[in-house]
Amino acid sequence: MALEYDPDWPGLTDKNDASGSGSPELNRPEIKRIAGNLRTALDALITETQAPARFVAHAPGDNSPLPGPPSGAGSLPDLRRECGLAAERYGSWRAAQSFYAAANVAFSQLVGEGAIKHDGDSRSPGGEHLQAGTGAYADLVTRADAAAQALLTMVDSYDRAEQANGADASREV
């Protein structure tokens, strides 16, 4: 990941540009803000919405449809809850079994299985990692978490190096 080569990278100024001249000062509050924005976006991908009603009482003759998914639905747990298929639903009809097999392969590759959980030590930046299971969506979630962790680890290591060098470290946020 080479975010620091982006001309808009926080901390680059006229003196400290991408060519490397000047002092390599990081704008740590801005980098922490970017990491926070990544975390907020990640929360939308991993937070399960309220499950919709499966059964609704209707008056006789009322055939209105079930309510749709709640607003904001589309997180990884939502897709695993709503889109998972079970083989027993399709019986022995060959066309249904073929559909199930194709849909199950697509589901496995795109959404996958597993639970979203944290592991590691949450007391230090970069110590806690998100595990999202298998599938392309889970891989996206894991990579977004790793990017936010990398930003926070970079700021933490910069702060530690500044303290070790005896420089003013009171700029921590």
Short mmCIF file of N, CA and C in Angstrom, two decimals:
data_model
loop_
_atom_site.label_atom_id
_atom_site.label_comp_id
_atom_site.label_asym_id
_atom_site.label_seq_id
_atom_site.Cartn_x
_atom_site.Cartn_y
_atom_site.Cartn_z
N MET A 1 0.85 -1.17 0.00
CA MET A 1 0.00 0.00 0.00
C MET A 1 0.90 1.23 0.00
N ALA A 2 0.75 2.07 -0.99
CA ALA A 2 1.63 3.23 -1.13
C ALA A 2 0.82 4.51 -1.06
N LEU A 3 0.02 4.66 -0.01
CA LEU A 3 -0.79 5.87 0.13
C LEU A 3 0.09 7.11 0.24
N GLU A 4 1.29 6.95 0.82
CA GLU A 4 2.14 8.12 1.05
C GLU A 4 2.63 8.75 -0.24
N TYR A 5 2.47 8.05 -1.38
CA TYR A 5 2.88 8.63 -2.66
C TYR A 5 1.77 9.47 -3.29
N ASP A 6 0.60 9.47 -2.70
CA ASP A 6 -0.51 10.28 -3.19
C ASP A 6 -0.18 11.75 -2.92
N PRO A 7 -0.31 12.66 -3.90
CA PRO A 7 0.02 14.06 -3.67
C PRO A 7 -0.86 14.72 -2.61
N ASP A 8 -2.03 14.14 -2.30
CA ASP A 8 -2.90 14.70 -1.27
C ASP A 8 -2.70 14.04 0.09
N TRP A 9 -1.64 13.25 0.24
CA TRP A 9 -1.40 12.54 1.49
C TRP A 9 -1.21 13.55 2.63
N PRO A 10 -1.90 13.35 3.77
CA PRO A 10 -1.79 14.31 4.88
C PRO A 10 -0.35 14.47 5.34
N GLY A 11 0.10 15.69 5.43
CA GLY A 11 1.46 15.97 5.88
C GLY A 11 2.34 16.46 4.75
N LEU A 12 1.95 16.26 3.50
CA LEU A 12 2.75 16.78 2.40
C LEU A 12 2.48 18.28 2.24
N THR A 13 3.53 19.05 2.15
CA THR A 13 3.41 20.49 1.98
C THR A 13 4.32 20.90 0.83
N ASP A 14 4.43 22.21 0.57
CA ASP A 14 5.34 22.67 -0.47
C ASP A 14 6.76 22.26 -0.16
N LYS A 15 7.15 22.33 1.14
CA LYS A 15 8.50 21.93 1.52
C LYS A 15 8.65 20.41 1.57
N ASN A 16 7.60 19.76 2.01
CA ASN A 16 7.66 18.31 2.19
C ASN A 16 6.77 17.68 1.13
N ASP A 17 7.25 17.62 -0.08
CA ASP A 17 6.44 17.09 -1.16
C ASP A 17 6.84 15.66 -1.50
N ALA A 18 6.21 15.12 -2.53
CA ALA A 18 6.45 13.73 -2.89
C ALA A 18 7.89 13.48 -3.35
N SER A 19 8.62 14.54 -3.69
CA SER A 19 10.01 14.34 -4.12
C SER A 19 10.92 14.01 -2.94
N GLY A 20 10.43 14.25 -1.71
CA GLY A 20 11.21 13.87 -0.53
C GLY A 20 11.99 15.01 0.09
N SER A 21 11.91 16.22 -0.45
CA SER A 21 12.63 17.33 0.16
C SER A 21 11.84 17.82 1.37
N GLY A 22 12.51 18.38 2.32
CA GLY A 22 11.84 18.91 3.50
C GLY A 22 11.76 17.90 4.62
N SER A 23 11.00 18.25 5.64
CA SER A 23 10.88 17.40 6.83
C SER A 23 9.73 16.41 6.65
N PRO A 24 9.95 15.15 6.95
CA PRO A 24 8.89 14.15 6.77
C PRO A 24 7.89 14.17 7.93
N GLU A 25 7.17 15.24 8.09
CA GLU A 25 6.22 15.40 9.20
C GLU A 25 4.86 14.83 8.80
N LEU A 26 4.32 13.95 9.62
CA LEU A 26 3.00 13.38 9.36
C LEU A 26 1.95 14.24 10.05
N ASN A 27 0.84 14.43 9.39
CA ASN A 27 -0.31 15.09 10.01
C ASN A 27 -1.12 13.99 10.69
N ARG A 28 -0.71 13.64 11.91
CA ARG A 28 -1.29 12.49 12.59
C ARG A 28 -2.79 12.61 12.85
N PRO A 29 -3.29 13.78 13.27
CA PRO A 29 -4.75 13.86 13.45
C PRO A 29 -5.52 13.57 12.16
N GLU A 30 -4.99 14.04 11.04
CA GLU A 30 -5.66 13.81 9.75
C GLU A 30 -5.62 12.33 9.37
N ILE A 31 -4.50 11.67 9.62
CA ILE A 31 -4.41 10.24 9.31
C ILE A 31 -5.34 9.45 10.21
N LYS A 32 -5.44 9.83 11.48
CA LYS A 32 -6.38 9.16 12.38
C LYS A 32 -7.82 9.40 11.94
N ARG A 33 -8.11 10.59 11.39
CA ARG A 33 -9.45 10.88 10.89
C ARG A 33 -9.78 9.96 9.70
N ILE A 34 -8.81 9.78 8.81
CA ILE A 34 -9.00 8.90 7.65
C ILE A 34 -9.24 7.47 8.12
N ALA A 35 -8.46 7.02 9.09
CA ALA A 35 -8.66 5.67 9.64
C ALA A 35 -10.04 5.54 10.27
N GLY A 36 -10.49 6.59 10.95
CA GLY A 36 -11.84 6.59 11.54
C GLY A 36 -12.92 6.50 10.48
N ASN A 37 -12.72 7.21 9.36
CA ASN A 37 -13.69 7.13 8.26
C ASN A 37 -13.74 5.72 7.67
N LEU A 38 -12.56 5.09 7.55
CA LEU A 38 -12.54 3.70 7.08
C LEU A 38 -13.28 2.79 8.04
N ARG A 39 -13.09 2.99 9.32
CA ARG A 39 -13.78 2.18 10.33
C ARG A 39 -15.29 2.38 10.25
N THR A 40 -15.74 3.62 10.04
CA THR A 40 -17.17 3.90 9.94
C THR A 40 -17.77 3.17 8.73
N ALA A 41 -17.05 3.22 7.60
CA ALA A 41 -17.51 2.51 6.41
C ALA A 41 -17.52 1.00 6.65
N LEU A 42 -16.52 0.52 7.37
CA LEU A 42 -16.43 -0.90 7.67
C LEU A 42 -17.59 -1.35 8.56
N ASP A 43 -18.00 -0.50 9.50
CA ASP A 43 -19.12 -0.84 10.37
C ASP A 43 -20.39 -1.12 9.57
N ALA A 44 -20.61 -0.35 8.48
CA ALA A 44 -21.78 -0.59 7.65
C ALA A 44 -21.72 -1.94 6.96
N LEU A 45 -20.50 -2.44 6.71
CA LEU A 45 -20.35 -3.74 6.04
C LEU A 45 -20.50 -4.91 7.00
N ILE A 46 -20.26 -4.70 8.29
CA ILE A 46 -20.26 -5.83 9.22
C ILE A 46 -21.39 -5.81 10.24
N THR A 47 -22.19 -4.73 10.28
CA THR A 47 -23.25 -4.63 11.29
C THR A 47 -24.55 -5.20 10.74
N GLU A 48 -25.07 -6.19 11.41
CA GLU A 48 -26.31 -6.84 10.99
C GLU A 48 -27.50 -5.92 11.27
N THR A 49 -28.40 -5.79 10.30
CA THR A 49 -29.61 -5.01 10.52
C THR A 49 -30.66 -5.90 11.16
N GLN A 50 -31.73 -5.29 11.61
CA GLN A 50 -32.80 -6.05 12.25
C GLN A 50 -33.43 -6.97 11.22
N ALA A 51 -33.65 -8.20 11.62
CA ALA A 51 -34.24 -9.17 10.69
C ALA A 51 -35.68 -8.79 10.36
N PRO A 52 -36.07 -8.87 9.07
CA PRO A 52 -37.45 -8.56 8.71
C PRO A 52 -38.40 -9.65 9.19
N ALA A 53 -39.69 -9.31 9.28
CA ALA A 53 -40.69 -10.28 9.71
C ALA A 53 -40.84 -11.37 8.66
N ARG A 54 -40.96 -12.61 9.11
CA ARG A 54 -41.14 -13.74 8.19
C ARG A 54 -42.63 -14.01 7.95
N PHE A 55 -43.45 -13.66 8.92
CA PHE A 55 -44.89 -13.91 8.81
C PHE A 55 -45.62 -12.64 9.20
N VAL A 56 -46.67 -12.34 8.46
CA VAL A 56 -47.48 -11.15 8.73
C VAL A 56 -48.93 -11.56 8.70
N ALA A 57 -49.71 -11.11 9.66
CA ALA A 57 -51.14 -11.42 9.67
C ALA A 57 -51.85 -10.49 8.69
N HIS A 58 -52.66 -11.08 7.81
CA HIS A 58 -53.43 -10.33 6.83
C HIS A 58 -54.91 -10.62 7.03
N ALA A 59 -55.73 -9.66 6.65
CA ALA A 59 -57.17 -9.89 6.64
C ALA A 59 -57.49 -10.88 5.52
N PRO A 60 -58.58 -11.61 5.64
CA PRO A 60 -58.95 -12.55 4.57
C PRO A 60 -59.04 -11.81 3.22
N GLY A 61 -58.41 -12.39 2.21
CA GLY A 61 -58.43 -11.81 0.88
C GLY A 61 -57.32 -10.80 0.62
N ASP A 62 -56.61 -10.39 1.66
CA ASP A 62 -55.51 -9.42 1.50
C ASP A 62 -54.24 -10.20 1.15
N ASN A 63 -53.73 -10.00 -0.04
CA ASN A 63 -52.53 -10.72 -0.49
C ASN A 63 -51.33 -9.79 -0.62
N SER A 64 -51.28 -8.77 0.20
CA SER A 64 -50.14 -7.85 0.11
C SER A 64 -48.85 -8.58 0.47
N PRO A 65 -47.74 -8.17 -0.16
CA PRO A 65 -46.47 -8.90 0.05
C PRO A 65 -45.88 -8.64 1.44
N LEU A 66 -44.95 -9.50 1.79
CA LEU A 66 -44.20 -9.30 3.04
C LEU A 66 -43.38 -8.03 2.94
N PRO A 67 -43.10 -7.39 4.07
CA PRO A 67 -42.24 -6.20 4.01
C PRO A 67 -40.85 -6.56 3.53
N GLY A 68 -40.21 -5.64 2.83
CA GLY A 68 -38.87 -5.87 2.32
C GLY A 68 -37.84 -5.79 3.43
N PRO A 69 -36.59 -5.89 3.04
CA PRO A 69 -35.53 -5.81 4.06
C PRO A 69 -35.49 -4.42 4.69
N PRO A 70 -34.99 -4.32 5.91
CA PRO A 70 -34.93 -3.03 6.57
C PRO A 70 -33.97 -2.09 5.83
N SER A 71 -34.14 -0.81 6.06
CA SER A 71 -33.27 0.16 5.39
C SER A 71 -31.83 -0.04 5.85
N GLY A 72 -30.90 0.04 4.92
CA GLY A 72 -29.50 -0.16 5.23
C GLY A 72 -29.05 -1.60 5.19
N ALA A 73 -29.97 -2.52 4.88
CA ALA A 73 -29.59 -3.94 4.82
C ALA A 73 -28.60 -4.15 3.68
N GLY A 74 -27.76 -5.10 3.81
CA GLY A 74 -26.77 -5.38 2.79
C GLY A 74 -25.41 -5.68 3.38
N SER A 75 -25.35 -5.75 4.70
CA SER A 75 -24.07 -6.09 5.33
C SER A 75 -23.79 -7.57 5.11
N LEU A 76 -22.57 -7.97 5.40
CA LEU A 76 -22.18 -9.36 5.24
C LEU A 76 -23.07 -10.30 6.07
N PRO A 77 -23.36 -10.01 7.35
CA PRO A 77 -24.27 -10.90 8.09
C PRO A 77 -25.67 -10.93 7.50
N ASP A 78 -26.16 -9.80 6.95
CA ASP A 78 -27.48 -9.78 6.32
C ASP A 78 -27.53 -10.75 5.15
N LEU A 79 -26.50 -10.68 4.30
CA LEU A 79 -26.47 -11.57 3.13
C LEU A 79 -26.38 -13.03 3.54
N ARG A 80 -25.61 -13.31 4.57
CA ARG A 80 -25.49 -14.70 5.02
C ARG A 80 -26.82 -15.19 5.59
N ARG A 81 -27.56 -14.31 6.26
CA ARG A 81 -28.85 -14.71 6.84
C ARG A 81 -29.93 -14.85 5.76
N GLU A 82 -29.98 -13.91 4.81
CA GLU A 82 -31.08 -13.87 3.86
C GLU A 82 -30.86 -14.69 2.60
N CYS A 83 -29.62 -14.88 2.19
CA CYS A 83 -29.36 -15.48 0.88
C CYS A 83 -28.85 -16.91 0.94
N GLY A 84 -28.60 -17.43 2.12
CA GLY A 84 -28.13 -18.81 2.21
C GLY A 84 -29.23 -19.77 1.77
N LEU A 85 -28.87 -20.76 1.02
CA LEU A 85 -29.83 -21.74 0.52
C LEU A 85 -29.59 -23.08 1.20
N ALA A 86 -30.65 -23.83 1.35
CA ALA A 86 -30.53 -25.17 1.93
C ALA A 86 -30.97 -26.19 0.89
N ALA A 87 -30.23 -27.26 0.74
CA ALA A 87 -30.51 -28.28 -0.27
C ALA A 87 -31.88 -28.92 -0.06
N GLU A 88 -32.31 -29.06 1.19
CA GLU A 88 -33.58 -29.75 1.45
C GLU A 88 -34.79 -28.98 0.92
N ARG A 89 -34.63 -27.71 0.60
CA ARG A 89 -35.75 -26.93 0.05
C ARG A 89 -36.10 -27.33 -1.37
N TYR A 90 -35.20 -28.01 -2.08
CA TYR A 90 -35.41 -28.24 -3.50
C TYR A 90 -35.77 -29.66 -3.86
N GLY A 91 -35.87 -30.54 -2.88
CA GLY A 91 -36.34 -31.89 -3.13
C GLY A 91 -35.53 -32.64 -4.16
N SER A 92 -36.20 -33.47 -4.94
CA SER A 92 -35.49 -34.32 -5.90
C SER A 92 -35.69 -33.88 -7.34
N TRP A 93 -36.27 -32.74 -7.56
CA TRP A 93 -36.47 -32.24 -8.92
C TRP A 93 -35.12 -31.80 -9.49
N ARG A 94 -34.73 -32.35 -10.63
CA ARG A 94 -33.40 -32.11 -11.20
C ARG A 94 -33.12 -30.64 -11.50
N ALA A 95 -34.08 -29.94 -12.08
CA ALA A 95 -33.86 -28.52 -12.42
C ALA A 95 -33.62 -27.71 -11.14
N ALA A 96 -34.38 -28.00 -10.10
CA ALA A 96 -34.21 -27.28 -8.83
C ALA A 96 -32.85 -27.62 -8.21
N GLN A 97 -32.44 -28.87 -8.30
CA GLN A 97 -31.14 -29.25 -7.75
C GLN A 97 -30.00 -28.57 -8.51
N SER A 98 -30.14 -28.47 -9.83
CA SER A 98 -29.12 -27.78 -10.63
C SER A 98 -29.06 -26.31 -10.26
N PHE A 99 -30.24 -25.69 -10.08
CA PHE A 99 -30.28 -24.29 -9.66
C PHE A 99 -29.61 -24.14 -8.30
N TYR A 100 -29.94 -25.04 -7.38
CA TYR A 100 -29.34 -24.96 -6.04
C TYR A 100 -27.83 -25.07 -6.12
N ALA A 101 -27.31 -26.00 -6.92
CA ALA A 101 -25.86 -26.19 -7.03
C ALA A 101 -25.20 -24.92 -7.57
N ALA A 102 -25.76 -24.34 -8.63
CA ALA A 102 -25.18 -23.12 -9.22
C ALA A 102 -25.26 -21.95 -8.25
N ALA A 103 -26.42 -21.78 -7.61
CA ALA A 103 -26.58 -20.67 -6.67
C ALA A 103 -25.67 -20.84 -5.46
N ASN A 104 -25.49 -22.08 -5.02
CA ASN A 104 -24.64 -22.34 -3.86
C ASN A 104 -23.18 -22.03 -4.16
N VAL A 105 -22.72 -22.37 -5.37
CA VAL A 105 -21.34 -22.04 -5.76
C VAL A 105 -21.16 -20.53 -5.81
N ALA A 106 -22.11 -19.81 -6.41
CA ALA A 106 -22.02 -18.35 -6.48
C ALA A 106 -22.02 -17.74 -5.07
N PHE A 107 -22.92 -18.25 -4.22
CA PHE A 107 -22.98 -17.74 -2.84
C PHE A 107 -21.66 -17.98 -2.12
N SER A 108 -21.09 -19.16 -2.26
CA SER A 108 -19.84 -19.48 -1.58
C SER A 108 -18.71 -18.56 -2.03
N GLN A 109 -18.64 -18.28 -3.32
CA GLN A 109 -17.55 -17.45 -3.83
C GLN A 109 -17.74 -15.98 -3.50
N LEU A 110 -18.98 -15.49 -3.56
CA LEU A 110 -19.22 -14.06 -3.33
C LEU A 110 -19.40 -13.73 -1.86
N VAL A 111 -20.27 -14.45 -1.17
CA VAL A 111 -20.61 -14.13 0.22
C VAL A 111 -19.81 -15.01 1.18
N GLY A 112 -19.82 -16.30 0.95
CA GLY A 112 -19.06 -17.22 1.79
C GLY A 112 -19.72 -17.52 3.11
N GLU A 113 -19.00 -18.23 3.92
CA GLU A 113 -19.52 -18.66 5.21
C GLU A 113 -18.60 -18.17 6.31
N GLY A 114 -19.07 -18.26 7.53
CA GLY A 114 -18.26 -17.87 8.67
C GLY A 114 -18.94 -16.78 9.46
N ALA A 115 -18.30 -16.39 10.52
CA ALA A 115 -18.81 -15.34 11.40
C ALA A 115 -17.79 -14.22 11.45
N ILE A 116 -18.29 -13.03 11.69
CA ILE A 116 -17.39 -11.88 11.83
C ILE A 116 -17.00 -11.78 13.29
N LYS A 117 -15.70 -11.81 13.55
CA LYS A 117 -15.23 -11.71 14.92
C LYS A 117 -13.86 -11.03 14.95
N HIS A 118 -13.52 -10.52 16.10
CA HIS A 118 -12.22 -9.89 16.32
C HIS A 118 -11.33 -10.88 17.04
N ASP A 119 -10.05 -10.84 16.71
CA ASP A 119 -9.09 -11.65 17.45
C ASP A 119 -7.88 -10.79 17.77
N GLY A 120 -7.02 -11.25 18.60
CA GLY A 120 -5.80 -10.52 18.93
C GLY A 120 -5.97 -9.60 20.12
N ASP A 121 -4.99 -8.77 20.32
CA ASP A 121 -4.91 -7.88 21.47
C ASP A 121 -5.40 -6.50 21.06
N SER A 122 -6.50 -6.04 21.66
CA SER A 122 -7.07 -4.76 21.27
C SER A 122 -6.45 -3.58 22.02
N ARG A 123 -5.47 -3.83 22.88
CA ARG A 123 -4.88 -2.74 23.66
C ARG A 123 -3.87 -1.92 22.88
N SER A 124 -3.39 -2.41 21.76
CA SER A 124 -2.42 -1.65 20.99
C SER A 124 -2.86 -1.58 19.54
N PRO A 125 -2.55 -0.47 18.85
CA PRO A 125 -2.93 -0.38 17.44
C PRO A 125 -2.28 -1.50 16.64
N GLY A 126 -3.07 -2.08 15.75
CA GLY A 126 -2.55 -3.17 14.93
C GLY A 126 -2.61 -4.52 15.61
N GLY A 127 -3.04 -4.56 16.88
CA GLY A 127 -3.07 -5.82 17.60
C GLY A 127 -4.33 -6.62 17.36
N GLU A 128 -5.43 -5.97 17.05
CA GLU A 128 -6.69 -6.67 16.87
C GLU A 128 -7.04 -6.72 15.39
N HIS A 129 -7.40 -7.91 14.92
CA HIS A 129 -7.72 -8.09 13.51
C HIS A 129 -9.13 -8.62 13.37
N LEU A 130 -9.76 -8.29 12.27
CA LEU A 130 -11.11 -8.74 12.00
C LEU A 130 -11.06 -10.00 11.16
N GLN A 131 -11.82 -11.00 11.55
CA GLN A 131 -11.96 -12.21 10.75
C GLN A 131 -13.39 -12.24 10.25
N ALA A 132 -13.56 -12.36 8.94
CA ALA A 132 -14.90 -12.28 8.36
C ALA A 132 -15.34 -13.56 7.67
N GLY A 133 -14.50 -14.58 7.66
CA GLY A 133 -14.87 -15.82 7.00
C GLY A 133 -14.36 -15.87 5.57
N THR A 134 -15.10 -16.59 4.72
CA THR A 134 -14.69 -16.79 3.34
C THR A 134 -15.56 -15.97 2.39
N GLY A 135 -15.13 -15.87 1.14
CA GLY A 135 -15.91 -15.18 0.12
C GLY A 135 -15.31 -13.83 -0.23
N ALA A 136 -15.69 -13.32 -1.41
CA ALA A 136 -15.15 -12.05 -1.89
C ALA A 136 -15.57 -10.88 -1.00
N TYR A 137 -16.81 -10.89 -0.52
CA TYR A 137 -17.29 -9.82 0.36
C TYR A 137 -16.48 -9.83 1.67
N ALA A 138 -16.26 -11.01 2.22
CA ALA A 138 -15.48 -11.14 3.45
C ALA A 138 -14.06 -10.67 3.23
N ASP A 139 -13.49 -10.94 2.06
CA ASP A 139 -12.15 -10.47 1.74
C ASP A 139 -12.10 -8.94 1.71
N LEU A 140 -13.13 -8.31 1.13
CA LEU A 140 -13.21 -6.85 1.12
C LEU A 140 -13.25 -6.30 2.54
N VAL A 141 -14.04 -6.92 3.41
CA VAL A 141 -14.14 -6.50 4.80
C VAL A 141 -12.78 -6.62 5.49
N THR A 142 -12.10 -7.73 5.28
CA THR A 142 -10.80 -7.96 5.91
C THR A 142 -9.77 -6.96 5.42
N ARG A 143 -9.78 -6.65 4.12
CA ARG A 143 -8.82 -5.68 3.57
C ARG A 143 -9.10 -4.26 4.08
N ALA A 144 -10.36 -3.89 4.21
CA ALA A 144 -10.69 -2.56 4.74
C ALA A 144 -10.21 -2.44 6.18
N ASP A 145 -10.40 -3.50 6.97
CA ASP A 145 -9.92 -3.50 8.34
C ASP A 145 -8.40 -3.39 8.39
N ALA A 146 -7.72 -4.11 7.52
CA ALA A 146 -6.25 -4.08 7.49
C ALA A 146 -5.73 -2.69 7.10
N ALA A 147 -6.42 -2.00 6.19
CA ALA A 147 -6.00 -0.65 5.79
C ALA A 147 -6.12 0.32 6.96
N ALA A 148 -7.23 0.26 7.68
CA ALA A 148 -7.41 1.14 8.84
C ALA A 148 -6.37 0.82 9.91
N GLN A 149 -6.10 -0.47 10.15
CA GLN A 149 -5.10 -0.86 11.14
C GLN A 149 -3.71 -0.37 10.73
N ALA A 150 -3.41 -0.44 9.42
CA ALA A 150 -2.10 0.00 8.95
C ALA A 150 -1.91 1.49 9.19
N LEU A 151 -2.94 2.28 8.96
CA LEU A 151 -2.84 3.72 9.20
C LEU A 151 -2.58 4.01 10.68
N LEU A 152 -3.34 3.35 11.55
CA LEU A 152 -3.16 3.58 12.98
C LEU A 152 -1.80 3.09 13.47
N THR A 153 -1.32 1.99 12.94
CA THR A 153 -0.01 1.47 13.31
C THR A 153 1.10 2.42 12.86
N MET A 154 0.93 3.00 11.67
CA MET A 154 1.92 3.94 11.16
C MET A 154 2.02 5.17 12.06
N VAL A 155 0.87 5.71 12.47
CA VAL A 155 0.87 6.87 13.36
C VAL A 155 1.49 6.50 14.71
N ASP A 156 1.15 5.31 15.22
CA ASP A 156 1.70 4.87 16.50
C ASP A 156 3.22 4.72 16.43
N SER A 157 3.72 4.12 15.34
CA SER A 157 5.17 3.94 15.23
C SER A 157 5.88 5.29 15.06
N TYR A 158 5.25 6.23 14.37
CA TYR A 158 5.82 7.57 14.22
C TYR A 158 5.92 8.24 15.59
N ASP A 159 4.85 8.11 16.39
CA ASP A 159 4.85 8.70 17.74
C ASP A 159 5.95 8.07 18.61
N ARG A 160 6.10 6.76 18.53
CA ARG A 160 7.12 6.08 19.34
C ARG A 160 8.53 6.49 18.91
N ALA A 161 8.73 6.64 17.60
CA ALA A 161 10.05 7.07 17.12
C ALA A 161 10.34 8.50 17.58
N GLU A 162 9.33 9.34 17.57
CA GLU A 162 9.52 10.72 18.01
C GLU A 162 9.86 10.76 19.50
N GLN A 163 9.19 9.93 20.29
CA GLN A 163 9.49 9.87 21.73
C GLN A 163 10.89 9.33 21.96
N ALA A 164 11.28 8.32 21.20
CA ALA A 164 12.61 7.73 21.37
C ALA A 164 13.71 8.72 20.99
N ASN A 165 13.43 9.59 20.06
CA ASN A 165 14.41 10.59 19.64
C ASN A 165 14.42 11.82 20.55
N GLY A 166 13.53 11.83 21.54
CA GLY A 166 13.50 12.94 22.48
C GLY A 166 12.81 14.18 21.95
N ALA A 167 12.08 14.05 20.86
CA ALA A 167 11.37 15.20 20.30
C ALA A 167 10.09 15.43 21.06
N ASP A 168 9.47 16.54 20.81
CA ASP A 168 8.21 16.89 21.47
C ASP A 168 7.12 15.93 20.98
N ALA A 169 6.56 15.13 21.87
CA ALA A 169 5.55 14.16 21.49
C ALA A 169 4.18 14.54 22.02
N SER A 170 3.97 15.81 22.32
CA SER A 170 2.71 16.23 22.90
C SER A 170 1.62 16.42 21.84
N ARG A 171 1.92 16.14 20.58
CA ARG A 171 0.94 16.36 19.51
C ARG A 171 0.02 15.16 19.30
N GLU A 172 0.11 14.14 20.17
CA GLU A 172 -0.74 12.97 20.01
C GLU A 172 -2.19 13.36 20.18
N VAL A 173 -3.05 12.66 19.45
CA VAL A 173 -4.48 12.94 19.52
C VAL A 173 -5.16 11.82 20.25
#
